[in-house]
Coordinates of C-alpha atoms in Angstrom, one line a residue:
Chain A
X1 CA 41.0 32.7 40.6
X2 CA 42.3 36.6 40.5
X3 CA 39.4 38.4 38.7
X4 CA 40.7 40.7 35.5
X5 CA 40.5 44.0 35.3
X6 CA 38.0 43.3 32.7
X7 CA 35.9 41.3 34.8
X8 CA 36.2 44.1 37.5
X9 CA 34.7 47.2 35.4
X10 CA 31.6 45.2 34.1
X11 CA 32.9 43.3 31.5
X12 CA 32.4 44.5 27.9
X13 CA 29.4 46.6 28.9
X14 CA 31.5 49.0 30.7
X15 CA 34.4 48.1 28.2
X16 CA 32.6 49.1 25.3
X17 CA 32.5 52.6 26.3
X18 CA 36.0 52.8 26.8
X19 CA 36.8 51.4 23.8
X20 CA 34.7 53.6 22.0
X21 CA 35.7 56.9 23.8
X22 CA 39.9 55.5 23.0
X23 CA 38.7 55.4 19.7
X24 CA 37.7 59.0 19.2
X25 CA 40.7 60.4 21.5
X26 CA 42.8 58.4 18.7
X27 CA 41.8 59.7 16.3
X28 CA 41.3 63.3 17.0
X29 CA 45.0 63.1 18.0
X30 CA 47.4 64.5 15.4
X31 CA 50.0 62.8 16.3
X32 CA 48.8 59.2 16.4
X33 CA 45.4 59.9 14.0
X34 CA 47.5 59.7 10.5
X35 CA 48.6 56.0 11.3
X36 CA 44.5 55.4 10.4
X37 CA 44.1 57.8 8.0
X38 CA 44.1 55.3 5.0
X39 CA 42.6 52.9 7.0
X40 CA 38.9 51.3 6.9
X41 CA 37.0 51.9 9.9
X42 CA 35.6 48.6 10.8
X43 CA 39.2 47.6 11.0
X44 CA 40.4 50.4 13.2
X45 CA 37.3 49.5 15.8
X46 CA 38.3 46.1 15.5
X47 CA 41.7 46.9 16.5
X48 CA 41.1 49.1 19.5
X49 CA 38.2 46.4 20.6
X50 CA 40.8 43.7 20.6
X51 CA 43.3 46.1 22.2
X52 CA 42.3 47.4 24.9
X53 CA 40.2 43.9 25.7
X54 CA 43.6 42.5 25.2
X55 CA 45.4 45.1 27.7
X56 CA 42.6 44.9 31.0
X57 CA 42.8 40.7 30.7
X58 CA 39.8 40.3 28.6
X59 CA 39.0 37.7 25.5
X60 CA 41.5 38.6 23.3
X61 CA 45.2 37.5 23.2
X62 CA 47.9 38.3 21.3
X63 CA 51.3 37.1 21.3
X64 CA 53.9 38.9 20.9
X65 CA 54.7 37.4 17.4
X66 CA 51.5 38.4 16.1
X67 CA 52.1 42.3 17.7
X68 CA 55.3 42.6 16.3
X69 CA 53.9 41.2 13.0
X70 CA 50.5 43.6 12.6
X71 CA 52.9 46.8 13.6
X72 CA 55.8 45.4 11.4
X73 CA 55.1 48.0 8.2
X74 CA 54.6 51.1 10.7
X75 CA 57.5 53.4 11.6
X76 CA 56.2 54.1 15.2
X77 CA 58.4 55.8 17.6
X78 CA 59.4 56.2 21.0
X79 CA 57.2 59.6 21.5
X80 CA 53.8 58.2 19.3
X81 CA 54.4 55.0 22.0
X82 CA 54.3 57.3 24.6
X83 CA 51.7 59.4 23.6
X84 CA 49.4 56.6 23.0
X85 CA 50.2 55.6 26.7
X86 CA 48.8 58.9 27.8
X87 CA 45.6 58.8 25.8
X88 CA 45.3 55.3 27.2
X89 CA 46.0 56.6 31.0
X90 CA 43.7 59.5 30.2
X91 CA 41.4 57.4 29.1
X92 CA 40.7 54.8 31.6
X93 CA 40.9 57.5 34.7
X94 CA 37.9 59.2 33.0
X95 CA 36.5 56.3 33.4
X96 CA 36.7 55.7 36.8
X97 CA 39.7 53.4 37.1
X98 CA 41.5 53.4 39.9
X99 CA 45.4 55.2 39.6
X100 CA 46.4 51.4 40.2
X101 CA 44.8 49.9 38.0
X102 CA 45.4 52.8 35.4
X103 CA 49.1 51.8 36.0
X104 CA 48.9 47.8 35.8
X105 CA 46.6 48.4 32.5
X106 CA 49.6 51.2 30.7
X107 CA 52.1 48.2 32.3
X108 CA 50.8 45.9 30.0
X109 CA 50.8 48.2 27.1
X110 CA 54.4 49.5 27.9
X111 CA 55.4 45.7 28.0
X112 CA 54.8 45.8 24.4
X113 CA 56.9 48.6 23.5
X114 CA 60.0 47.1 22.0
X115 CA 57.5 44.9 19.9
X116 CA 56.1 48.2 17.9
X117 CA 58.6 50.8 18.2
X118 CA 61.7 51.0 15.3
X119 CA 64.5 52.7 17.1
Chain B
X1 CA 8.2 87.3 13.6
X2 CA 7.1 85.2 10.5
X3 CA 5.8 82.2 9.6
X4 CA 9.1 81.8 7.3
X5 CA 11.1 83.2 10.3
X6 CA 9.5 80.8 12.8
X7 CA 10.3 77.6 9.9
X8 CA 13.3 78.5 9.5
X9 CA 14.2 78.8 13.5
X10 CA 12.7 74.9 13.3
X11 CA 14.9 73.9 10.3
X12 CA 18.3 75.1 12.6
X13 CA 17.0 73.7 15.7
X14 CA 16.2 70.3 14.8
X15 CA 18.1 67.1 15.4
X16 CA 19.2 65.9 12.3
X17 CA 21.2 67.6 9.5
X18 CA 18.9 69.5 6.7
X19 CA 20.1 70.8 3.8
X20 CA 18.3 72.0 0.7
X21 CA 20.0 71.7 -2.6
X22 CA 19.1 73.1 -5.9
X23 CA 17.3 70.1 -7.3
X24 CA 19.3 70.8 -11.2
X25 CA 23.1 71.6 -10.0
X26 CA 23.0 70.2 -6.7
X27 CA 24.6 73.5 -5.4
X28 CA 23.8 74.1 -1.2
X29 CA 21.6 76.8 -0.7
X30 CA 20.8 76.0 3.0
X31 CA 21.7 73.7 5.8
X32 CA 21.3 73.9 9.3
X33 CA 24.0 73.7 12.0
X34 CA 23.5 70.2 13.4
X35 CA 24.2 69.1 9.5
X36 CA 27.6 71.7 9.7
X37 CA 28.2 70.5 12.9
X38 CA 28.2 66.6 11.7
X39 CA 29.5 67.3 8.2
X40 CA 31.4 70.2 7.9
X41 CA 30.4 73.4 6.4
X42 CA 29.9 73.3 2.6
X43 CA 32.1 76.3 1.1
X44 CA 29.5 78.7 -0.8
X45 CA 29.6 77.1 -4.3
X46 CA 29.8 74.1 -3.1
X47 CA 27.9 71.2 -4.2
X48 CA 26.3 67.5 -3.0
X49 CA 28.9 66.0 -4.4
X50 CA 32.0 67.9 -2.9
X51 CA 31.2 66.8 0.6
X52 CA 29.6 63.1 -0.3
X53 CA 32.0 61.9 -3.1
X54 CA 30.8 58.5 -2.7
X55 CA 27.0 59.4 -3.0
X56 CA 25.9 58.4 -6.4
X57 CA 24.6 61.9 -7.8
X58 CA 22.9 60.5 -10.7
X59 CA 20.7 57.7 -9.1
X60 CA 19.7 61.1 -6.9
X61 CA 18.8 63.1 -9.9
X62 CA 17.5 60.6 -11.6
X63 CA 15.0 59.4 -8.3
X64 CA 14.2 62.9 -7.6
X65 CA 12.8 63.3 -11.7
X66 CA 10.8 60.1 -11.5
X67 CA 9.5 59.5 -8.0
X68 CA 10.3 62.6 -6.2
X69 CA 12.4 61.0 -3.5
X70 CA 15.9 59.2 -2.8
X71 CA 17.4 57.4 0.0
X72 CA 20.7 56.5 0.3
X73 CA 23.6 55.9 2.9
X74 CA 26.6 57.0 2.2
X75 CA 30.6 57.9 4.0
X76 CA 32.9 60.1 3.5
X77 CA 35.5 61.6 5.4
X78 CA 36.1 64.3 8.1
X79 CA 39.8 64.3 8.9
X80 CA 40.5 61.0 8.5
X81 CA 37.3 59.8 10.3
X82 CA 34.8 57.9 8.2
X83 CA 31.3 59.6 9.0
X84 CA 28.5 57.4 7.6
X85 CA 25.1 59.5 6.2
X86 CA 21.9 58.2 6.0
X87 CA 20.1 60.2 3.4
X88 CA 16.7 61.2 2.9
X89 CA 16.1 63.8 0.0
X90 CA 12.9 65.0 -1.1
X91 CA 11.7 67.2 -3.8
X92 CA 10.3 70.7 -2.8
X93 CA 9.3 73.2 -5.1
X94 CA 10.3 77.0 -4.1
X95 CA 8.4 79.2 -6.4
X96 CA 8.9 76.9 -9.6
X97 CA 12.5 75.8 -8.9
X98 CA 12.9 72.5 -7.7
X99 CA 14.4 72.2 -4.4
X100 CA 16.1 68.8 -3.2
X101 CA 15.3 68.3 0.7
X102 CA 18.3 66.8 2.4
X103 CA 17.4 65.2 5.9
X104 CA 20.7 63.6 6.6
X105 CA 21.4 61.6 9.9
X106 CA 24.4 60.9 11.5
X107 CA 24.9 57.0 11.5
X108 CA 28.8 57.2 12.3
X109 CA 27.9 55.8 15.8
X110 CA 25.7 53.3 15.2
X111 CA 27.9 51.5 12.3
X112 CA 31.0 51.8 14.7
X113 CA 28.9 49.9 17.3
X114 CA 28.3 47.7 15.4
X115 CA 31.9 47.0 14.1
X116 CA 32.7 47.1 18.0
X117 CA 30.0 44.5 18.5
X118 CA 31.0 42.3 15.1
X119 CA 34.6 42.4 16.8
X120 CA 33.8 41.3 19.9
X121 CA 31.1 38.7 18.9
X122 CA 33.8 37.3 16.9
X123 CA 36.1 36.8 20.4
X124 CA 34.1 35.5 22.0
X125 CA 32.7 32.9 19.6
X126 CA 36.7 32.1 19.4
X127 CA 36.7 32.1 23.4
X128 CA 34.0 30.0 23.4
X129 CA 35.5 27.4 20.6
X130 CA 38.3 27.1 22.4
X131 CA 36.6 26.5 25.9
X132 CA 34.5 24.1 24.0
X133 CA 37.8 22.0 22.6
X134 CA 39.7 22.1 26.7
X135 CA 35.9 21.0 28.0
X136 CA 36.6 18.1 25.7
X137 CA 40.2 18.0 26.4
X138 CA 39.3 17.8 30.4
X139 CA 36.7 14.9 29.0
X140 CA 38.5 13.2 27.3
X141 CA 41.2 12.6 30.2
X142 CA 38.5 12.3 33.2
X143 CA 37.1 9.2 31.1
X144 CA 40.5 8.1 31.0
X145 CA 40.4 7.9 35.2
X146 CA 37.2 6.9 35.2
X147 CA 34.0 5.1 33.5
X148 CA 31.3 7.3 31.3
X149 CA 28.6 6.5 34.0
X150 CA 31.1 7.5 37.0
X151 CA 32.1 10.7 35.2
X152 CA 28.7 11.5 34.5
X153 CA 28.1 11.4 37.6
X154 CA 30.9 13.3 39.1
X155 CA 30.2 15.9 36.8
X156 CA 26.5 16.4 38.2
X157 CA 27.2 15.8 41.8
X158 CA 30.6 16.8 42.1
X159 CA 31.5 13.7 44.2
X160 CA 31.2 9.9 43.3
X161 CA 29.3 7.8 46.2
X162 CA 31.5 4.7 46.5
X163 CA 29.9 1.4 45.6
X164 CA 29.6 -2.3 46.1
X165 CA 29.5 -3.7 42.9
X166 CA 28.7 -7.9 43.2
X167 CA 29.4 -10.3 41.6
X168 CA 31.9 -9.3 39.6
X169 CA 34.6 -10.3 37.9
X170 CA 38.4 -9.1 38.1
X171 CA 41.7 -9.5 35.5
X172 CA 44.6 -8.7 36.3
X173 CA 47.5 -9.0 34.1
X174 CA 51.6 -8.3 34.4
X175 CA 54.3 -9.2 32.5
X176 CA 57.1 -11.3 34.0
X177 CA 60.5 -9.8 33.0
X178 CA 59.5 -6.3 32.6
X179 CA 62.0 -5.3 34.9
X180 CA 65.0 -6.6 32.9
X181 CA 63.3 -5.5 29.7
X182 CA 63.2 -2.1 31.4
X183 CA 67.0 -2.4 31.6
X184 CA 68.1 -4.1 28.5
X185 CA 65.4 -2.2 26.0
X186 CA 65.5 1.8 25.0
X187 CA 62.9 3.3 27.2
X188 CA 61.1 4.7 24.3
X189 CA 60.8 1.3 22.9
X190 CA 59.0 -0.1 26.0
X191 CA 56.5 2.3 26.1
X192 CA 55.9 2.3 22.8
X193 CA 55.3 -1.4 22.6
X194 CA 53.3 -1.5 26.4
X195 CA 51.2 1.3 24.9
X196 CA 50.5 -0.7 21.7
X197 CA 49.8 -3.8 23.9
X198 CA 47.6 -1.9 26.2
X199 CA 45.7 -0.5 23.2
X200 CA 45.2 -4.1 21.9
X201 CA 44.1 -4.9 25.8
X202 CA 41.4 -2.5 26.1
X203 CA 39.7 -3.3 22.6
X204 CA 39.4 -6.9 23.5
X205 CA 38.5 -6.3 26.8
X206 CA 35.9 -3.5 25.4
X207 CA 34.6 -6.4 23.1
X208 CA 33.5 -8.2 26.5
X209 CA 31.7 -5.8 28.5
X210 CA 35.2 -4.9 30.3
X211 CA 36.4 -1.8 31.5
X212 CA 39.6 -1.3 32.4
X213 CA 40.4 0.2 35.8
X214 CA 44.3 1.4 36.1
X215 CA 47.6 0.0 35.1
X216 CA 50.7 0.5 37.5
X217 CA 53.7 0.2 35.6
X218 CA 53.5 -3.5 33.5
X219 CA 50.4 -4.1 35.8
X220 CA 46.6 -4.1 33.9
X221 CA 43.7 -4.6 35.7
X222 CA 40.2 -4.6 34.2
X223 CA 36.9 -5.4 35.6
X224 CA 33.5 -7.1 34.2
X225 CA 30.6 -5.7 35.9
X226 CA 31.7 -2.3 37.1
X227 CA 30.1 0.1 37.0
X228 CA 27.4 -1.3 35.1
X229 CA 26.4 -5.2 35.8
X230 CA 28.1 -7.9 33.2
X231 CA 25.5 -10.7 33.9
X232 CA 28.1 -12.8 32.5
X233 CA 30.8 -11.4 33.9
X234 CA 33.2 -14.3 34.8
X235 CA 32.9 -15.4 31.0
X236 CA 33.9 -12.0 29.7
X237 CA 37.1 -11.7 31.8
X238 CA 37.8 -15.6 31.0
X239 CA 37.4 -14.6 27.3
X240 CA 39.3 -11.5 27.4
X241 CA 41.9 -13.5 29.1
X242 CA 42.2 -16.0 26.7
X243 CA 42.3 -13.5 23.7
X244 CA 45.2 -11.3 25.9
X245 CA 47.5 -14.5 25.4
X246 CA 46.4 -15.3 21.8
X247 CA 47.4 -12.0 21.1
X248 CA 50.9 -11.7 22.4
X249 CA 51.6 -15.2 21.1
X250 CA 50.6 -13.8 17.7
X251 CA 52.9 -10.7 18.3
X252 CA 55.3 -12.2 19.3
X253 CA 56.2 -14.2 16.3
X254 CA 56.5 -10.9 14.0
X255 CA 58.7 -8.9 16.7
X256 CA 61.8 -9.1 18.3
X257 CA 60.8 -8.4 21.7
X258 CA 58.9 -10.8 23.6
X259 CA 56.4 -9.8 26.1
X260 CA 55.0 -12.8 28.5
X261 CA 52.2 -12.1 30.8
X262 CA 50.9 -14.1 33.8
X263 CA 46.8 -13.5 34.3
X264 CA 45.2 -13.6 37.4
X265 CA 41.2 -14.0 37.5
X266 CA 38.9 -13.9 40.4
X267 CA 35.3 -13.0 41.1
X268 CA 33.5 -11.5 43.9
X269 CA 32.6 -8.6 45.5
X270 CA 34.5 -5.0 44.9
X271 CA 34.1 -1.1 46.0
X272 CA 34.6 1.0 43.1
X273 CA 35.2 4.8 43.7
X274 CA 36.8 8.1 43.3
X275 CA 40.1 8.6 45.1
X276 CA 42.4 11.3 45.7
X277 CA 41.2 14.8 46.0
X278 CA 43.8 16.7 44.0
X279 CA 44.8 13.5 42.0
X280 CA 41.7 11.9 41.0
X281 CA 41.6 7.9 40.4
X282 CA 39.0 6.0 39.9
X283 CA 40.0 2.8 41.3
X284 CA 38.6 -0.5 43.2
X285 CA 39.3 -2.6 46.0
X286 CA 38.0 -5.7 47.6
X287 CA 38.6 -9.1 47.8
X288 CA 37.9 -10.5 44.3
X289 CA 41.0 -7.3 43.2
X290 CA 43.3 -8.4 46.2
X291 CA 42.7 -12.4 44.7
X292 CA 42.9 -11.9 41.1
X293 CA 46.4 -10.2 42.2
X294 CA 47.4 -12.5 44.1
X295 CA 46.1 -15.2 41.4
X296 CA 48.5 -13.6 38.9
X297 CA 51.4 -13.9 41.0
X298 CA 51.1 -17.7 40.9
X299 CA 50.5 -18.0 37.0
X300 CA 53.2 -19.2 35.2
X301 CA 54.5 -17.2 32.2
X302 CA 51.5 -17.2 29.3
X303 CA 49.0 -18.4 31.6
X304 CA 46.1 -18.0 33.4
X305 CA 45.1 -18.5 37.4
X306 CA 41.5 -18.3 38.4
X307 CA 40.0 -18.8 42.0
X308 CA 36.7 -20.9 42.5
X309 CA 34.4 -18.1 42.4
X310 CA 35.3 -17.8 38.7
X311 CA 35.4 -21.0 37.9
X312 CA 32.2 -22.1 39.1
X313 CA 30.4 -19.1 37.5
X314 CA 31.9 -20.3 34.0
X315 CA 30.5 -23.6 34.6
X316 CA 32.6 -25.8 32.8
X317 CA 32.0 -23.3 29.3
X318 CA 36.4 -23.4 29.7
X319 CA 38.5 -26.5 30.5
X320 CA 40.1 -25.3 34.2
X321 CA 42.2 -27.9 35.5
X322 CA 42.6 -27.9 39.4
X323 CA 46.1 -27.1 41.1
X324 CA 45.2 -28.1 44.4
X325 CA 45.0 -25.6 47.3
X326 CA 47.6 -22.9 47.2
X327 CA 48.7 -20.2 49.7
X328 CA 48.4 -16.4 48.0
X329 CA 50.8 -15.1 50.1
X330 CA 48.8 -12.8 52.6
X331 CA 47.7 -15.9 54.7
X332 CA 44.9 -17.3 52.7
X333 CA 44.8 -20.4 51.3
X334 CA 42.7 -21.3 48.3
X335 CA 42.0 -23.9 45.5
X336 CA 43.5 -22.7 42.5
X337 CA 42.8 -23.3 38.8
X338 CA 44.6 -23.4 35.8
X339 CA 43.3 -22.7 32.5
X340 CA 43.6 -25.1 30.0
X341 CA 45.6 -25.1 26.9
X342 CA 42.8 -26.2 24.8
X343 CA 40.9 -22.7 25.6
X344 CA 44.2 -20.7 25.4
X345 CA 45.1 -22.5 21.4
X346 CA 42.3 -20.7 19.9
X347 CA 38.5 -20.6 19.1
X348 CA 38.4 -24.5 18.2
X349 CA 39.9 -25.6 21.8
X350 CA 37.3 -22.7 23.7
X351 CA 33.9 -24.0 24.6
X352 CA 33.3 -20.0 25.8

């Protein structure tokens, strides 16, 4: 069986660092930071473990139902999507990812566009 | 330079935030850069309470009165990040006022490690629930291709060593007509009532030792004595076969379909293993499976065939009656027995 990209950067270990380092790009950002300003920050690491475990094949899964659903009261749009995209690109090349896996990792995410932007 | 110079050098240089607050209004009148760095500069008049709105400032002052110190944790926000303060404050007195000594670490890390690490414990433990119910799923169906003791095996070897099993004691079972009830009856129908009938065949057989092997279409079979020894083994498939018939005659009066089976028992020897590589089966072969099959095909509707090998090991407990030699069909030519009525009526007419 095809190893994820999870499995292939040292598992949550390795993960964990990513997640953490998305986490502050996030919410230094002053674009995307205000969607978490009223939130609790237990929930927000939550979220980003879950996501980006979710995005490079880890144990988390979401369907799209439940995406759609958790995104459903945020007005999100096209350039916030995109800019998250970046910070997750950005992201994962710092941390030694290889440019194809950068791209089959922001794939997944992209996938999910329609579920979370409003046009 | 001074001693005060030198201290005060220390105080900006040091790892964790310091702050020293008049003890009465709680107004800043020093901090060091790691704490402006980590919280934020306090504006000139400002005090504890404006950059830690959540700290409760009268369990302070009223620790700092009594015991002369006061630990808390506390958060508050920088941007819209939640920085989380664990507070040490001390009282100090500078030339008769008294000075509150903040030594305030940063804790933001370590608390969103730890919701990282609640967050992913709690996947996993999910992952591993799940994996847990599809181990058990996987179970649950292996058993139903092969007996506990085979599985077990297979499951610590990886392979199953085929086995002579002997003696034991094979039933076979089919039901004459299936084909046309195939035809005539709603498919759902038949299943449902073959599954039903099944069900009721593997509880009675389960009563006697019996475990049943595969079924292929409208055929049963079901084996005493494999893989663990039945030392009565003919007596268990001649009881189950008995209690096969009393139970469809019974059904039969409370449904509208009938279902007639011919039963076919022989003992002997048999190889019982794993088959298939992809597909796996549990299955067994030999000449006491080949007779019992060939048994069955020679039973009349609601009846039961048994060769000699049975027949002798149930020792007169049932009332066989002889039908003279008989050819099976692949060549061979054997005595064949008939069960009695007497043993297929009920309990009173059964010596077994």
């Amino acid at each position: 069986m095809e190893r994820s990209v999870y499995e292939r950067y040292g598992g949550f270990a390795q993960v964990s660092r990513i997640v953490l380092d998305f986490y502050d790009r996030i919410m230094d950002d002053d674009d995307l930071g205000p969607f978490f300003d009223d939130v609790d920050m237990s929930r927000i690491v939550d979220h980003q473990t879950k996501f980006i475990a979710m995005l490079l094949g880890g144990p988390a899964h979401y369907t799209d139902d439940q995406i759609a659903r958790v995104h459903s009261h945020l007005v999100i749009a096209d350039a916030q999507f995109d800019r998250l995209s970046a910070l997750l690109a950005e992201t994962l090349a710092d941390h030694g990812f290889a440019p194809e896996d950068v791209t089959l990792v922001v794939g997944e995410f992209d996938r999910r566009r329609g579920l979370v932007v409003k046009p | 330079m001074s001693i005060e110079a030198i201290n005060e050098q220390l105080l900006r240089a040091i790892g964790v935030g310091v702050a020293l607050v008049d003890a009465q209004t709680l107004r800043f009148r020093f901090h060091n850069d790691t704490f402006s760095e980590w919280f934020g500069t306090p504006e000139p008049e400002a005090r504890l309470g404006d950059l830690f709105p959540g700290l409760d400032l009268a369990a302070l002052t009223q620790a700092l009165a009594t015991g002369g110190r006061f630990t808390a944790e506390t958060t508050f926000k920088l941007r819209r990040r939640t920085m989380v303060v664990a507070m040490d404050a001390t009282l100090a007195l500078d030339g008769g006022q008294r000075i509150a000594v903040l030594v305030c670490q940063n804790i933001t890390r370590i608390r969103e490690l730890e919701s990282m690490i609640d967050s992913y414990s709690m996947m996993v433990e999910r992952n591993t629930r799940e994996l847990k119910r599809e181990k058990e799923q996987v179970e649950k169906l292996l058993l139903n291709m092969m007996p506990r003791a085979v599985y077990e095996e297979y499951k610590t070897f990886g392979l199953v060593t085929p086995r002579l099993y002997q003696p034991v004691s094979v039933l076979t079972v089919d039901f004459p007509g299936f084909g046309d009830m195939v035809e005539r009856v709603d498919p759902g129908v038949v299943v449902s009532e073959l599954n039903d009938i099944y069900t009721a065949f593997d509880r009675i057989g389960e009563q006697f030792g019996c475990e049943r092997i595969k079924t292929i279409g409208d055929v049963y079979v079901t084996v005493a004595g494999v893989p663990d020894a039945v030392e009565d083994h003919a007596a268990a498939v001649a009881n189950v076969a008995v209690r096969l018939i009393r139970y469809l005659r019974q059904r039969n009066e409370s449904h509208p379909n009938t279902w007639r089976c011919r039963i076919g028992l022989a003992s002997g020897a048999v190889i019982g293993s794993v088959v298939g590589v992809q597909k796996y089966l549990y299955d067994v072969f030999g000449p006491a499976v080949t007779r019992a099959q060939r048994l069955r095909l020679l039973a009349q509707p609601m009846s039961i065939c048994a060769d000699a090998g049975a027949v002798a090991s149930l020792d007169g407990r049932f009332e066989m009656e002889s039908l003279g030699p008989r050819d099976l069909g692949d060549g061979s030519r054997i005595e064949v027995w008939r069960m009695g009525e007497p043993a297929l009526a009920g309990p009173a007419g059964s010596r077994g």
